[in-house]
Amino acid sequence: VQLQASGGGLVQAGGSLRLSCAASGNIFSINGMGWYRQAPGKQRELVAGISRGGRTNYADSVEGRFTISRDNANSTVFLQMNSLKPEDTAVYYCNAEITTSHLRSYYTGNYWGQGTQVTVSS
């Protein structure tokens, strides 16, 4: 299983970016999906999460500015980021709980994408 993230870049404060993360491989089902971020010298933190049924949750710092969504048919999760601030600068990682199948066995694991850099200039 692989998670491939894309969409990061450099943007001015107040601008917008849209991150995408597509899962591929021997996927039986995908449960929760989410985005985390890690700024230099800080711990990785949850930005937003979305359940398979579409229930969402957000960090207080991004509530009202970021929107997480998913396309279950294409095993993809998105993060629309508006009104970006310099403090949003970080490496953003997608995460998913994925169940794989092999013959008659199933395994559920937690998978991470490779990270995509988001830089917001003031």
PDB file of C-alpha atoms in Angstrom:
ATOM      1  CA  VAL A   1       0.000   0.000   0.000  1.00  0.00           C
ATOM      2  CA  GLN A   2       1.237   3.489  -0.846  1.00  0.00           C
ATOM      3  CA  LEU A   3      -0.057   6.964  -0.100  1.00  0.00           C
ATOM      4  CA  GLN A   4       1.045   9.584  -2.613  1.00  0.00           C
ATOM      5  CA  ALA A   5       0.592  13.196  -1.532  1.00  0.00           C
ATOM      6  CA  SER A   6       0.745  16.216  -3.814  1.00  0.00           C
ATOM      7  CA  GLY A   7      -0.259  19.861  -3.998  1.00  0.00           C
ATOM      8  CA  GLY A   8       2.136  21.597  -1.645  1.00  0.00           C
ATOM      9  CA  GLY A   9       4.030  24.708  -2.541  1.00  0.00           C
ATOM     10  CA  LEU A  10       4.812  28.312  -1.739  1.00  0.00           C
ATOM     11  CA  VAL A  11       1.963  30.773  -1.293  1.00  0.00           C
ATOM     12  CA  GLN A  12       1.517  34.235   0.167  1.00  0.00           C
ATOM     13  CA  ALA A  13      -0.437  34.774   3.352  1.00  0.00           C
ATOM     14  CA  GLY A  14      -4.147  34.822   2.612  1.00  0.00           C
ATOM     15  CA  GLY A  15      -3.752  32.474  -0.320  1.00  0.00           C
ATOM     16  CA  SER A  16      -5.026  28.963  -0.894  1.00  0.00           C
ATOM     17  CA  LEU A  17      -3.660  25.514  -1.638  1.00  0.00           C
ATOM     18  CA  ARG A  18      -5.302  22.155  -2.201  1.00  0.00           C
ATOM     19  CA  LEU A  19      -3.538  18.983  -1.111  1.00  0.00           C
ATOM     20  CA  SER A  20      -4.386  15.563  -2.486  1.00  0.00           C
ATOM     21  CA  CYS A  21      -3.390  12.114  -1.320  1.00  0.00           C
ATOM     22  CA  ALA A  22      -4.166   8.958  -3.255  1.00  0.00           C
ATOM     23  CA  ALA A  23      -3.911   5.471  -1.826  1.00  0.00           C
ATOM     24  CA  SER A  24      -2.944   2.567  -4.039  1.00  0.00           C
ATOM     25  CA  GLY A  25      -2.150  -1.107  -3.685  1.00  0.00           C
ATOM     26  CA  ASN A  26      -4.006  -4.171  -2.510  1.00  0.00           C
ATOM     27  CA  ILE A  27      -6.725  -2.230  -0.688  1.00  0.00           C
ATOM     28  CA  PHE A  28      -9.787  -3.962   0.678  1.00  0.00           C
ATOM     29  CA  SER A  29     -11.193  -0.897   2.451  1.00  0.00           C
ATOM     30  CA  ILE A  30     -10.121   2.466   3.849  1.00  0.00           C
ATOM     31  CA  ASN A  31     -11.399   3.613   7.215  1.00  0.00           C
ATOM     32  CA  GLY A  32     -10.363   6.975   8.659  1.00  0.00           C
ATOM     33  CA  MET A  33      -8.174   9.338   6.649  1.00  0.00           C
ATOM     34  CA  GLY A  34      -6.470  12.492   7.749  1.00  0.00           C
ATOM     35  CA  TRP A  35      -3.836  15.135   7.388  1.00  0.00           C
ATOM     36  CA  TYR A  36      -1.078  15.890   9.871  1.00  0.00           C
ATOM     37  CA  ARG A  37       1.625  18.516   9.777  1.00  0.00           C
ATOM     38  CA  GLN A  38       5.025  19.005  11.317  1.00  0.00           C
ATOM     39  CA  ALA A  39       6.774  22.353  11.540  1.00  0.00           C
ATOM     40  CA  PRO A  40      10.531  22.602  12.226  1.00  0.00           C
ATOM     41  CA  GLY A  41      11.263  21.911  15.872  1.00  0.00           C
ATOM     42  CA  LYS A  42       7.677  20.908  16.638  1.00  0.00           C
ATOM     43  CA  GLN A  43       5.826  17.660  17.040  1.00  0.00           C
ATOM     44  CA  ARG A  44       3.618  16.278  14.340  1.00  0.00           C
ATOM     45  CA  GLU A  45       0.026  17.369  14.924  1.00  0.00           C
ATOM     46  CA  LEU A  46      -3.374  16.400  13.565  1.00  0.00           C
ATOM     47  CA  VAL A  47      -4.788  19.003  11.190  1.00  0.00           C
ATOM     48  CA  ALA A  48      -7.999  17.321  10.066  1.00  0.00           C
ATOM     49  CA  GLY A  49      -9.572  13.886   9.931  1.00  0.00           C
ATOM     50  CA  ILE A  50     -12.484  12.314   8.085  1.00  0.00           C
ATOM     51  CA  SER A  51     -14.262   9.034   8.686  1.00  0.00           C
ATOM     52  CA  ARG A  52     -15.374   6.681   5.936  1.00  0.00           C
ATOM     53  CA  GLY A  53     -18.873   8.069   6.351  1.00  0.00           C
ATOM     54  CA  GLY A  54     -17.700  11.656   6.005  1.00  0.00           C
ATOM     55  CA  ARG A  55     -17.643  12.828   9.611  1.00  0.00           C
ATOM     56  CA  THR A  56     -14.907  15.431  10.008  1.00  0.00           C
ATOM     57  CA  ASN A  57     -12.848  16.942  12.793  1.00  0.00           C
ATOM     58  CA  TYR A  58     -10.354  19.802  12.739  1.00  0.00           C
ATOM     59  CA  ALA A  59      -7.628  21.314  14.863  1.00  0.00           C
ATOM     60  CA  ASP A  60      -8.798  24.543  16.458  1.00  0.00           C
ATOM     61  CA  SER A  61      -6.095  26.450  14.601  1.00  0.00           C
ATOM     62  CA  VAL A  62      -7.524  25.576  11.166  1.00  0.00           C
ATOM     63  CA  GLU A  63     -11.249  25.382  11.902  1.00  0.00           C
ATOM     64  CA  GLY A  64     -13.150  27.504   9.401  1.00  0.00           C
ATOM     65  CA  ARG A  65     -10.178  27.854   7.052  1.00  0.00           C
ATOM     66  CA  PHE A  66      -9.413  24.257   6.028  1.00  0.00           C
ATOM     67  CA  THR A  67     -11.793  21.668   4.610  1.00  0.00           C
ATOM     68  CA  ILE A  68     -11.085  17.955   4.428  1.00  0.00           C
ATOM     69  CA  SER A  69     -12.946  15.726   1.990  1.00  0.00           C
ATOM     70  CA  ARG A  70     -12.536  12.304   0.433  1.00  0.00           C
ATOM     71  CA  ASP A  71     -13.384  10.406  -2.712  1.00  0.00           C
ATOM     72  CA  ASN A  72     -13.967   6.823  -1.627  1.00  0.00           C
ATOM     73  CA  ALA A  73     -14.269   5.528  -5.179  1.00  0.00           C
ATOM     74  CA  ASN A  74     -10.749   6.731  -5.931  1.00  0.00           C
ATOM     75  CA  SER A  75      -9.220   6.177  -2.467  1.00  0.00           C
ATOM     76  CA  THR A  76      -8.261   9.839  -2.260  1.00  0.00           C
ATOM     77  CA  VAL A  77      -8.357  12.432   0.498  1.00  0.00           C
ATOM     78  CA  PHE A  78      -8.154  16.184  -0.043  1.00  0.00           C
ATOM     79  CA  LEU A  79      -7.342  19.189   2.100  1.00  0.00           C
ATOM     80  CA  GLN A  80      -8.518  22.563   0.868  1.00  0.00           C
ATOM     81  CA  MET A  81      -6.575  25.263   2.691  1.00  0.00           C
ATOM     82  CA  ASN A  82      -7.824  28.835   2.517  1.00  0.00           C
ATOM     83  CA  SER A  83      -6.741  32.025   4.257  1.00  0.00           C
ATOM     84  CA  LEU A  84      -3.320  30.546   4.820  1.00  0.00           C
ATOM     85  CA  LYS A  85      -1.100  32.026   7.510  1.00  0.00           C
ATOM     86  CA  PRO A  86       2.686  31.893   7.968  1.00  0.00           C
ATOM     87  CA  GLU A  87       2.128  29.634  10.984  1.00  0.00           C
ATOM     88  CA  ASP A  88       0.609  27.034   8.644  1.00  0.00           C
ATOM     89  CA  THR A  89       4.077  26.483   7.199  1.00  0.00           C
ATOM     90  CA  ALA A  90       4.989  22.828   7.695  1.00  0.00           C
ATOM     91  CA  VAL A  91       5.428  19.486   6.013  1.00  0.00           C
ATOM     92  CA  TYR A  92       1.967  18.003   5.577  1.00  0.00           C
ATOM     93  CA  TYR A  93       1.466  14.252   5.775  1.00  0.00           C
ATOM     94  CA  CYS A  94      -1.574  12.230   4.830  1.00  0.00           C
ATOM     95  CA  ASN A  95      -2.562   9.249   6.903  1.00  0.00           C
ATOM     96  CA  ALA A  96      -5.039   6.437   6.450  1.00  0.00           C
ATOM     97  CA  GLU A  97      -6.195   3.318   8.233  1.00  0.00           C
ATOM     98  CA  ILE A  98      -6.335   0.721   5.483  1.00  0.00           C
ATOM     99  CA  THR A  99      -7.440  -2.878   5.421  1.00  0.00           C
ATOM    100  CA  THR A 100      -5.673  -5.099   2.929  1.00  0.00           C
ATOM    101  CA  SER A 101      -6.563  -8.604   1.935  1.00  0.00           C
ATOM    102  CA  HIS A 102      -4.546 -11.591   0.841  1.00  0.00           C
ATOM    103  CA  LEU A 103      -6.292 -14.864   0.083  1.00  0.00           C
ATOM    104  CA  ARG A 104      -8.666 -15.105   3.055  1.00  0.00           C
ATOM    105  CA  SER A 105      -6.635 -13.019   5.461  1.00  0.00           C
ATOM    106  CA  TYR A 106      -7.168  -9.377   6.306  1.00  0.00           C
ATOM    107  CA  TYR A 107      -4.803  -6.892   7.863  1.00  0.00           C
ATOM    108  CA  THR A 108      -5.572  -3.382   9.083  1.00  0.00           C
ATOM    109  CA  GLY A 109      -2.693  -0.986   9.368  1.00  0.00           C
ATOM    110  CA  ASN A 110      -1.896   2.688   9.645  1.00  0.00           C
ATOM    111  CA  TYR A 111      -0.158   4.161   6.608  1.00  0.00           C
ATOM    112  CA  TRP A 112       1.602   7.475   5.956  1.00  0.00           C
ATOM    113  CA  GLY A 113       2.285   9.455   2.812  1.00  0.00           C
ATOM    114  CA  GLN A 114       5.705  10.886   2.054  1.00  0.00           C
ATOM    115  CA  GLY A 115       4.916  14.472   3.079  1.00  0.00           C
ATOM    116  CA  THR A 116       4.510  17.613   1.032  1.00  0.00           C
ATOM    117  CA  GLN A 117       5.961  21.004   1.954  1.00  0.00           C
ATOM    118  CA  VAL A 118       3.636  23.959   2.453  1.00  0.00           C
ATOM    119  CA  THR A 119       5.304  27.344   2.877  1.00  0.00           C
ATOM    120  CA  VAL A 120       3.301  30.486   3.568  1.00  0.00           C
ATOM    121  CA  SER A 121       5.152  33.770   3.233  1.00  0.00           C
ATOM    122  CA  SER A 122       4.129  36.878   5.109  1.00  0.00           C
TER     123      SER A 122
END
